[in-house]
mmCIF file of N, CA and C in Angstrom:
data_model
loop_
_atom_site.group_PDB
_atom_site.id
_atom_site.type_symbol
_atom_site.label_atom_id
_atom_site.label_comp_id
_atom_site.label_asym_id
_atom_site.label_seq_id
_atom_site.Cartn_x
_atom_site.Cartn_y
_atom_site.Cartn_z
ATOM 1 N N UNK A 1 -51.501 32.620 -79.363
ATOM 2 C CA UNK A 1 -52.587 33.558 -79.473
ATOM 3 C C UNK A 1 -52.026 34.944 -79.637
ATOM 4 N N UNK A 2 -52.387 35.618 -80.660
ATOM 5 C CA UNK A 2 -51.949 36.955 -80.841
ATOM 6 C C UNK A 2 -53.018 37.981 -80.575
ATOM 7 N N UNK A 3 -52.547 39.068 -80.005
ATOM 8 C CA UNK A 3 -53.538 40.167 -79.670
ATOM 9 C C UNK A 3 -53.101 41.385 -80.426
ATOM 10 N N UNK A 4 -54.086 41.980 -81.096
ATOM 11 C CA UNK A 4 -53.776 43.156 -81.846
ATOM 12 C C UNK A 4 -53.414 44.315 -80.900
ATOM 13 N N UNK A 5 -52.452 45.118 -81.339
ATOM 14 C CA UNK A 5 -52.092 46.278 -80.500
ATOM 15 C C UNK A 5 -53.330 47.119 -80.262
ATOM 16 N N UNK A 6 -53.476 47.555 -78.978
ATOM 17 C CA UNK A 6 -54.610 48.436 -78.664
ATOM 18 C C UNK A 6 -55.876 47.702 -78.272
ATOM 19 N N UNK A 7 -55.869 46.386 -78.416
ATOM 20 C CA UNK A 7 -57.081 45.630 -78.068
ATOM 21 C C UNK A 7 -56.849 44.836 -76.769
ATOM 22 N N UNK A 8 -57.813 44.697 -76.018
ATOM 23 C CA UNK A 8 -57.705 43.946 -74.734
ATOM 24 C C UNK A 8 -58.207 42.540 -74.896
ATOM 25 N N UNK A 9 -57.504 41.564 -74.270
ATOM 26 C CA UNK A 9 -57.933 40.158 -74.377
ATOM 27 C C UNK A 9 -59.186 39.907 -73.465
ATOM 28 N N UNK A 10 -59.467 40.827 -72.605
ATOM 29 C CA UNK A 10 -60.507 40.623 -71.623
ATOM 30 C C UNK A 10 -61.821 41.233 -72.188
ATOM 31 N N UNK A 11 -62.860 40.462 -72.203
ATOM 32 C CA UNK A 11 -64.157 40.943 -72.681
ATOM 33 C C UNK A 11 -64.788 41.883 -71.612
ATOM 34 N N UNK A 12 -65.406 42.918 -72.053
ATOM 35 C CA UNK A 12 -66.083 43.796 -71.106
ATOM 36 C C UNK A 12 -67.235 43.129 -70.403
ATOM 37 N N UNK A 13 -67.456 43.499 -69.152
ATOM 38 C CA UNK A 13 -68.529 42.903 -68.403
ATOM 39 C C UNK A 13 -69.749 43.846 -68.565
ATOM 40 N N UNK A 14 -70.839 43.204 -68.860
ATOM 41 C CA UNK A 14 -72.103 44.001 -69.037
ATOM 42 C C UNK A 14 -72.841 44.018 -67.747
ATOM 43 N N UNK A 15 -73.425 45.148 -67.426
ATOM 44 C CA UNK A 15 -74.212 45.315 -66.221
ATOM 45 C C UNK A 15 -75.651 45.471 -66.612
ATOM 46 N N UNK A 16 -76.560 44.869 -65.806
ATOM 47 C CA UNK A 16 -77.906 44.877 -66.092
ATOM 48 C C UNK A 16 -78.674 45.416 -64.873
ATOM 49 N N UNK A 17 -79.559 46.299 -65.122
ATOM 50 C CA UNK A 17 -80.480 46.798 -64.027
ATOM 51 C C UNK A 17 -81.607 45.820 -63.892
ATOM 52 N N UNK A 18 -81.745 45.162 -62.817
ATOM 53 C CA UNK A 18 -82.807 44.201 -62.563
ATOM 54 C C UNK A 18 -83.705 44.733 -61.481
ATOM 55 N N UNK A 19 -84.957 44.718 -61.755
ATOM 56 C CA UNK A 19 -85.908 45.100 -60.714
ATOM 57 C C UNK A 19 -86.595 43.877 -60.195
ATOM 58 N N UNK A 20 -86.865 43.910 -58.874
ATOM 59 C CA UNK A 20 -87.524 42.782 -58.312
ATOM 60 C C UNK A 20 -86.563 42.067 -57.332
ATOM 61 N N UNK A 21 -86.804 40.787 -57.182
ATOM 62 C CA UNK A 21 -86.038 40.009 -56.179
ATOM 63 C C UNK A 21 -84.694 39.585 -56.775
ATOM 64 N N UNK A 22 -83.657 39.727 -55.987
ATOM 65 C CA UNK A 22 -82.309 39.272 -56.361
ATOM 66 C C UNK A 22 -82.240 37.825 -55.965
ATOM 67 N N UNK A 23 -82.490 36.882 -56.878
ATOM 68 C CA UNK A 23 -82.573 35.435 -56.580
ATOM 69 C C UNK A 23 -81.210 34.904 -56.180
ATOM 70 N N UNK A 24 -80.138 35.491 -56.628
ATOM 71 C CA UNK A 24 -78.756 35.051 -56.165
ATOM 72 C C UNK A 24 -78.620 35.293 -54.678
ATOM 73 N N UNK A 25 -79.108 36.480 -54.221
ATOM 74 C CA UNK A 25 -79.081 36.738 -52.780
ATOM 75 C C UNK A 25 -79.908 35.772 -52.017
ATOM 76 N N UNK A 26 -81.120 35.458 -52.598
ATOM 77 C CA UNK A 26 -82.041 34.502 -51.938
ATOM 78 C C UNK A 26 -81.373 33.137 -51.798
ATOM 79 N N UNK A 27 -80.717 32.704 -52.839
ATOM 80 C CA UNK A 27 -80.072 31.326 -52.775
ATOM 81 C C UNK A 27 -78.931 31.326 -51.753
ATOM 82 N N UNK A 28 -78.080 32.341 -51.745
ATOM 83 C CA UNK A 28 -76.951 32.452 -50.850
ATOM 84 C C UNK A 28 -77.434 32.509 -49.400
ATOM 85 N N UNK A 29 -78.421 33.346 -49.165
ATOM 86 C CA UNK A 29 -78.976 33.540 -47.769
ATOM 87 C C UNK A 29 -79.665 32.229 -47.330
ATOM 88 N N UNK A 30 -80.369 31.603 -48.201
ATOM 89 C CA UNK A 30 -81.059 30.287 -47.812
ATOM 90 C C UNK A 30 -80.024 29.301 -47.457
ATOM 91 N N UNK A 31 -78.923 29.217 -48.203
ATOM 92 C CA UNK A 31 -77.852 28.276 -47.918
ATOM 93 C C UNK A 31 -77.261 28.519 -46.528
ATOM 94 N N UNK A 32 -76.901 29.751 -46.267
ATOM 95 C CA UNK A 32 -76.256 30.114 -44.964
ATOM 96 C C UNK A 32 -77.234 29.875 -43.842
ATOM 97 N N UNK A 33 -78.395 30.372 -43.962
ATOM 98 C CA UNK A 33 -79.377 30.259 -42.820
ATOM 99 C C UNK A 33 -79.717 28.781 -42.551
ATOM 100 N N UNK A 34 -79.837 27.973 -43.635
ATOM 101 C CA UNK A 34 -80.122 26.577 -43.475
ATOM 102 C C UNK A 34 -79.007 25.867 -42.742
ATOM 103 N N UNK A 35 -77.768 26.183 -43.091
ATOM 104 C CA UNK A 35 -76.649 25.564 -42.366
ATOM 105 C C UNK A 35 -76.583 25.977 -40.899
ATOM 106 N N UNK A 36 -76.788 27.351 -40.660
ATOM 107 C CA UNK A 36 -76.669 27.853 -39.302
ATOM 108 C C UNK A 36 -77.823 27.442 -38.416
ATOM 109 N N UNK A 37 -78.993 27.405 -38.948
ATOM 110 C CA UNK A 37 -80.165 27.105 -38.151
ATOM 111 C C UNK A 37 -80.618 25.617 -38.318
ATOM 112 N N UNK A 38 -80.606 25.119 -39.577
ATOM 113 C CA UNK A 38 -81.113 23.804 -39.832
ATOM 114 C C UNK A 38 -80.308 22.681 -39.306
ATOM 115 N N UNK A 39 -78.946 22.824 -39.351
ATOM 116 C CA UNK A 39 -78.079 21.758 -38.884
ATOM 117 C C UNK A 39 -78.261 21.478 -37.346
ATOM 118 N N UNK A 40 -78.259 22.503 -36.566
ATOM 119 C CA UNK A 40 -78.519 22.257 -35.126
ATOM 120 C C UNK A 40 -79.871 21.646 -34.870
ATOM 121 N N UNK A 41 -80.848 22.034 -35.644
ATOM 122 C CA UNK A 41 -82.197 21.452 -35.514
ATOM 123 C C UNK A 41 -82.212 19.941 -35.781
ATOM 124 N N UNK A 42 -81.525 19.650 -36.842
ATOM 125 C CA UNK A 42 -81.473 18.192 -37.252
ATOM 126 C C UNK A 42 -80.668 17.402 -36.233
ATOM 127 N N UNK A 43 -79.569 17.997 -35.705
ATOM 128 C CA UNK A 43 -78.735 17.330 -34.734
ATOM 129 C C UNK A 43 -79.584 17.111 -33.409
ATOM 130 N N UNK A 44 -80.280 18.141 -33.047
ATOM 131 C CA UNK A 44 -81.116 18.035 -31.811
ATOM 132 C C UNK A 44 -82.202 16.963 -31.974
ATOM 133 N N UNK A 45 -82.905 16.949 -33.091
ATOM 134 C CA UNK A 45 -83.981 16.000 -33.327
ATOM 135 C C UNK A 45 -83.418 14.567 -33.433
ATOM 136 N N UNK A 46 -82.133 14.408 -33.843
ATOM 137 C CA UNK A 46 -81.576 13.087 -33.999
ATOM 138 C C UNK A 46 -81.304 12.453 -32.634
ATOM 139 N N UNK A 47 -81.306 13.258 -31.596
ATOM 140 C CA UNK A 47 -81.077 12.716 -30.264
ATOM 141 C C UNK A 47 -82.215 11.813 -29.794
ATOM 142 N N UNK A 48 -83.382 11.968 -30.360
ATOM 143 C CA UNK A 48 -84.603 11.271 -29.977
ATOM 144 C C UNK A 48 -84.929 10.069 -30.843
ATOM 145 N N UNK A 49 -83.987 9.758 -31.816
ATOM 146 C CA UNK A 49 -84.292 8.677 -32.747
ATOM 147 C C UNK A 49 -83.072 7.727 -32.747
ATOM 148 N N UNK A 50 -83.358 6.438 -32.808
ATOM 149 C CA UNK A 50 -82.324 5.410 -32.855
ATOM 150 C C UNK A 50 -81.822 5.324 -34.299
ATOM 151 N N UNK A 51 -80.606 5.691 -34.524
ATOM 152 C CA UNK A 51 -80.026 5.651 -35.863
ATOM 153 C C UNK A 51 -78.772 4.735 -35.798
ATOM 154 N N UNK A 52 -78.949 3.466 -36.297
ATOM 155 C CA UNK A 52 -77.921 2.419 -36.127
ATOM 156 C C UNK A 52 -76.919 2.401 -37.259
ATOM 157 N N UNK A 53 -77.213 2.954 -38.398
ATOM 158 C CA UNK A 53 -76.255 2.872 -39.521
ATOM 159 C C UNK A 53 -76.041 4.263 -40.126
ATOM 160 N N UNK A 54 -74.997 4.358 -40.871
ATOM 161 C CA UNK A 54 -74.817 5.646 -41.599
ATOM 162 C C UNK A 54 -75.921 5.882 -42.607
ATOM 163 N N UNK A 55 -76.431 4.887 -43.199
ATOM 164 C CA UNK A 55 -77.550 5.012 -44.176
ATOM 165 C C UNK A 55 -78.776 5.555 -43.417
ATOM 166 N N UNK A 56 -79.023 5.077 -42.248
ATOM 167 C CA UNK A 56 -80.183 5.537 -41.490
ATOM 168 C C UNK A 56 -79.968 7.051 -41.081
ATOM 169 N N UNK A 57 -78.718 7.389 -40.742
ATOM 170 C CA UNK A 57 -78.427 8.746 -40.332
ATOM 171 C C UNK A 57 -78.603 9.694 -41.538
ATOM 172 N N UNK A 58 -78.113 9.280 -42.695
ATOM 173 C CA UNK A 58 -78.235 10.079 -43.926
ATOM 174 C C UNK A 58 -79.743 10.241 -44.291
ATOM 175 N N UNK A 59 -80.495 9.092 -44.236
ATOM 176 C CA UNK A 59 -81.865 9.235 -44.592
ATOM 177 C C UNK A 59 -82.653 10.157 -43.607
ATOM 178 N N UNK A 60 -82.306 10.100 -42.336
ATOM 179 C CA UNK A 60 -82.919 10.920 -41.345
ATOM 180 C C UNK A 60 -82.623 12.422 -41.645
ATOM 181 N N UNK A 61 -81.376 12.691 -41.973
ATOM 182 C CA UNK A 61 -80.917 14.073 -42.214
ATOM 183 C C UNK A 61 -81.672 14.607 -43.447
ATOM 184 N N UNK A 62 -81.864 13.811 -44.462
ATOM 185 C CA UNK A 62 -82.606 14.233 -45.627
ATOM 186 C C UNK A 62 -84.042 14.454 -45.348
ATOM 187 N N UNK A 63 -84.696 13.503 -44.619
ATOM 188 C CA UNK A 63 -86.105 13.644 -44.296
ATOM 189 C C UNK A 63 -86.421 14.833 -43.424
ATOM 190 N N UNK A 64 -85.576 15.142 -42.494
ATOM 191 C CA UNK A 64 -85.782 16.272 -41.625
ATOM 192 C C UNK A 64 -85.218 17.591 -42.257
ATOM 193 N N UNK A 65 -84.077 17.458 -42.911
ATOM 194 C CA UNK A 65 -83.429 18.715 -43.469
ATOM 195 C C UNK A 65 -84.133 19.279 -44.667
ATOM 196 N N UNK A 66 -84.767 18.482 -45.480
ATOM 197 C CA UNK A 66 -85.465 18.982 -46.695
ATOM 198 C C UNK A 66 -86.580 19.943 -46.373
ATOM 199 N N UNK A 67 -87.493 19.581 -45.431
ATOM 200 C CA UNK A 67 -88.536 20.600 -45.096
ATOM 201 C C UNK A 67 -87.985 21.793 -44.460
ATOM 202 N N UNK A 68 -86.889 21.698 -43.661
ATOM 203 C CA UNK A 68 -86.248 22.897 -43.051
ATOM 204 C C UNK A 68 -85.732 23.744 -44.242
ATOM 205 N N UNK A 69 -85.070 23.180 -45.192
ATOM 206 C CA UNK A 69 -84.467 23.914 -46.244
ATOM 207 C C UNK A 69 -85.613 24.674 -47.060
ATOM 208 N N UNK A 70 -86.713 23.903 -47.375
ATOM 209 C CA UNK A 70 -87.795 24.431 -48.112
ATOM 210 C C UNK A 70 -88.413 25.641 -47.383
ATOM 211 N N UNK A 71 -88.742 25.434 -46.099
ATOM 212 C CA UNK A 71 -89.336 26.528 -45.309
ATOM 213 C C UNK A 71 -88.420 27.775 -45.247
ATOM 214 N N UNK A 72 -87.139 27.502 -45.090
ATOM 215 C CA UNK A 72 -86.142 28.617 -45.108
ATOM 216 C C UNK A 72 -86.151 29.369 -46.397
ATOM 217 N N UNK A 73 -86.170 28.653 -47.494
ATOM 218 C CA UNK A 73 -86.118 29.217 -48.834
ATOM 219 C C UNK A 73 -87.399 30.084 -49.070
ATOM 220 N N UNK A 74 -88.526 29.556 -48.665
ATOM 221 C CA UNK A 74 -89.751 30.347 -48.838
ATOM 222 C C UNK A 74 -89.726 31.605 -47.986
ATOM 223 N N UNK A 75 -89.316 31.460 -46.700
ATOM 224 C CA UNK A 75 -89.207 32.610 -45.836
ATOM 225 C C UNK A 75 -88.269 33.701 -46.311
ATOM 226 N N UNK A 76 -87.111 33.314 -46.804
ATOM 227 C CA UNK A 76 -86.088 34.195 -47.327
ATOM 228 C C UNK A 76 -86.681 34.919 -48.558
ATOM 229 N N UNK A 77 -87.315 34.161 -49.490
ATOM 230 C CA UNK A 77 -87.883 34.773 -50.698
ATOM 231 C C UNK A 77 -88.962 35.751 -50.376
ATOM 232 N N UNK A 78 -89.837 35.436 -49.425
ATOM 233 C CA UNK A 78 -90.914 36.375 -49.043
ATOM 234 C C UNK A 78 -90.282 37.608 -48.403
ATOM 235 N N UNK A 79 -89.265 37.447 -47.541
ATOM 236 C CA UNK A 79 -88.582 38.563 -46.971
ATOM 237 C C UNK A 79 -87.990 39.446 -48.014
ATOM 238 N N UNK A 80 -87.285 38.854 -48.982
ATOM 239 C CA UNK A 80 -86.652 39.616 -50.087
ATOM 240 C C UNK A 80 -87.661 40.366 -50.913
ATOM 241 N N UNK A 81 -88.758 39.753 -51.157
ATOM 242 C CA UNK A 81 -89.812 40.388 -52.004
ATOM 243 C C UNK A 81 -90.405 41.649 -51.230
ATOM 244 N N UNK A 82 -90.636 41.473 -49.933
ATOM 245 C CA UNK A 82 -91.319 42.526 -49.148
ATOM 246 C C UNK A 82 -90.377 43.649 -48.862
ATOM 247 N N UNK A 83 -89.090 43.409 -48.670
ATOM 248 C CA UNK A 83 -88.187 44.424 -48.171
ATOM 249 C C UNK A 83 -87.157 44.858 -49.280
ATOM 250 N N UNK A 84 -87.203 44.256 -50.404
ATOM 251 C CA UNK A 84 -86.220 44.529 -51.474
ATOM 252 C C UNK A 84 -84.808 44.273 -50.998
ATOM 253 N N UNK A 85 -84.656 43.255 -50.167
ATOM 254 C CA UNK A 85 -83.399 42.878 -49.588
ATOM 255 C C UNK A 85 -82.483 42.301 -50.622
ATOM 256 N N UNK A 86 -81.210 42.576 -50.522
ATOM 257 C CA UNK A 86 -80.249 41.950 -51.403
ATOM 258 C C UNK A 86 -80.368 42.392 -52.841
ATOM 259 N N UNK A 87 -80.970 43.585 -53.079
ATOM 260 C CA UNK A 87 -81.147 44.034 -54.489
ATOM 261 C C UNK A 87 -79.793 44.522 -55.009
ATOM 262 N N UNK A 88 -78.866 44.925 -54.132
ATOM 263 C CA UNK A 88 -77.521 45.272 -54.550
ATOM 264 C C UNK A 88 -77.461 46.656 -55.190
ATOM 265 N N UNK A 89 -78.496 47.402 -55.160
ATOM 266 C CA UNK A 89 -78.537 48.702 -55.804
ATOM 267 C C UNK A 89 -78.782 49.782 -54.765
ATOM 268 N N UNK A 90 -78.323 50.957 -55.069
ATOM 269 C CA UNK A 90 -78.493 52.091 -54.124
ATOM 270 C C UNK A 90 -79.923 52.519 -54.165
ATOM 271 N N UNK A 91 -80.390 53.073 -53.024
ATOM 272 C CA UNK A 91 -81.722 53.613 -52.968
ATOM 273 C C UNK A 91 -81.744 54.931 -53.744
ATOM 274 N N UNK A 92 -82.923 55.374 -54.175
ATOM 275 C CA UNK A 92 -82.953 56.614 -54.992
ATOM 276 C C UNK A 92 -82.239 57.808 -54.280
ATOM 277 N N UNK A 93 -82.318 57.915 -53.016
ATOM 278 C CA UNK A 93 -81.729 59.025 -52.267
ATOM 279 C C UNK A 93 -80.238 59.004 -52.296
ATOM 280 N N UNK A 94 -79.608 57.785 -52.509
ATOM 281 C CA UNK A 94 -78.138 57.689 -52.530
ATOM 282 C C UNK A 94 -77.562 58.322 -53.761
ATOM 283 N N UNK A 95 -78.272 58.330 -54.901
ATOM 284 C CA UNK A 95 -77.719 58.899 -56.114
ATOM 285 C C UNK A 95 -77.547 60.410 -55.982
ATOM 286 N N UNK A 96 -78.430 61.041 -55.241
ATOM 287 C CA UNK A 96 -78.343 62.556 -55.140
ATOM 288 C C UNK A 96 -77.589 62.957 -53.951
ATOM 289 N N UNK A 97 -77.146 61.995 -53.105
ATOM 290 C CA UNK A 97 -76.353 62.332 -51.927
ATOM 291 C C UNK A 97 -77.222 62.716 -50.768
ATOM 292 N N UNK A 98 -78.522 62.523 -50.838
ATOM 293 C CA UNK A 98 -79.441 62.887 -49.700
ATOM 294 C C UNK A 98 -79.152 62.074 -48.479
ATOM 295 N N UNK A 99 -78.741 60.884 -48.653
ATOM 296 C CA UNK A 99 -78.574 60.003 -47.505
ATOM 297 C C UNK A 99 -77.091 60.046 -46.944
ATOM 298 N N UNK A 100 -76.254 60.829 -47.505
ATOM 299 C CA UNK A 100 -74.902 60.922 -47.041
ATOM 300 C C UNK A 100 -74.814 61.662 -45.725
ATOM 301 N N UNK A 101 -73.854 61.352 -44.852
ATOM 302 C CA UNK A 101 -73.707 61.970 -43.615
ATOM 303 C C UNK A 101 -73.292 63.399 -43.772
ATOM 304 N N UNK A 102 -72.536 63.670 -44.845
ATOM 305 C CA UNK A 102 -72.046 65.029 -45.115
ATOM 306 C C UNK A 102 -73.002 65.857 -46.018
ATOM 307 N N UNK A 103 -74.154 65.349 -46.191
ATOM 308 C CA UNK A 103 -75.140 66.098 -47.034
ATOM 309 C C UNK A 103 -74.764 66.065 -48.519
ATOM 310 N N UNK A 104 -74.052 65.009 -48.992
ATOM 311 C CA UNK A 104 -73.767 64.869 -50.377
ATOM 312 C C UNK A 104 -72.489 65.669 -50.823
ATOM 313 N N UNK A 105 -71.765 66.151 -49.826
ATOM 314 C CA UNK A 105 -70.543 66.976 -50.116
ATOM 315 C C UNK A 105 -69.359 66.039 -50.289
#
């Protein structure tokens, strides 16, 4: 592969201003919260059910874990929509330095 002098082999990355919910943040947060909160709930609930085979354990985890995942995803999406969480962009005051501790200096 030959590269012309003065040209870079790396393509420039384009940035896009997106308004609204950052769905990447929603997916990542849903994943983490479901693991941290959902797994202990499934483990606790499994104490009250007789699960004699690995297939029964897997089926139980899916039956109980799916609604937990769904409710977590809905809650995180609603939270992100209401609070603009995870938007990854500075607030309007940050551009002018109004929110700096040093007064934008």
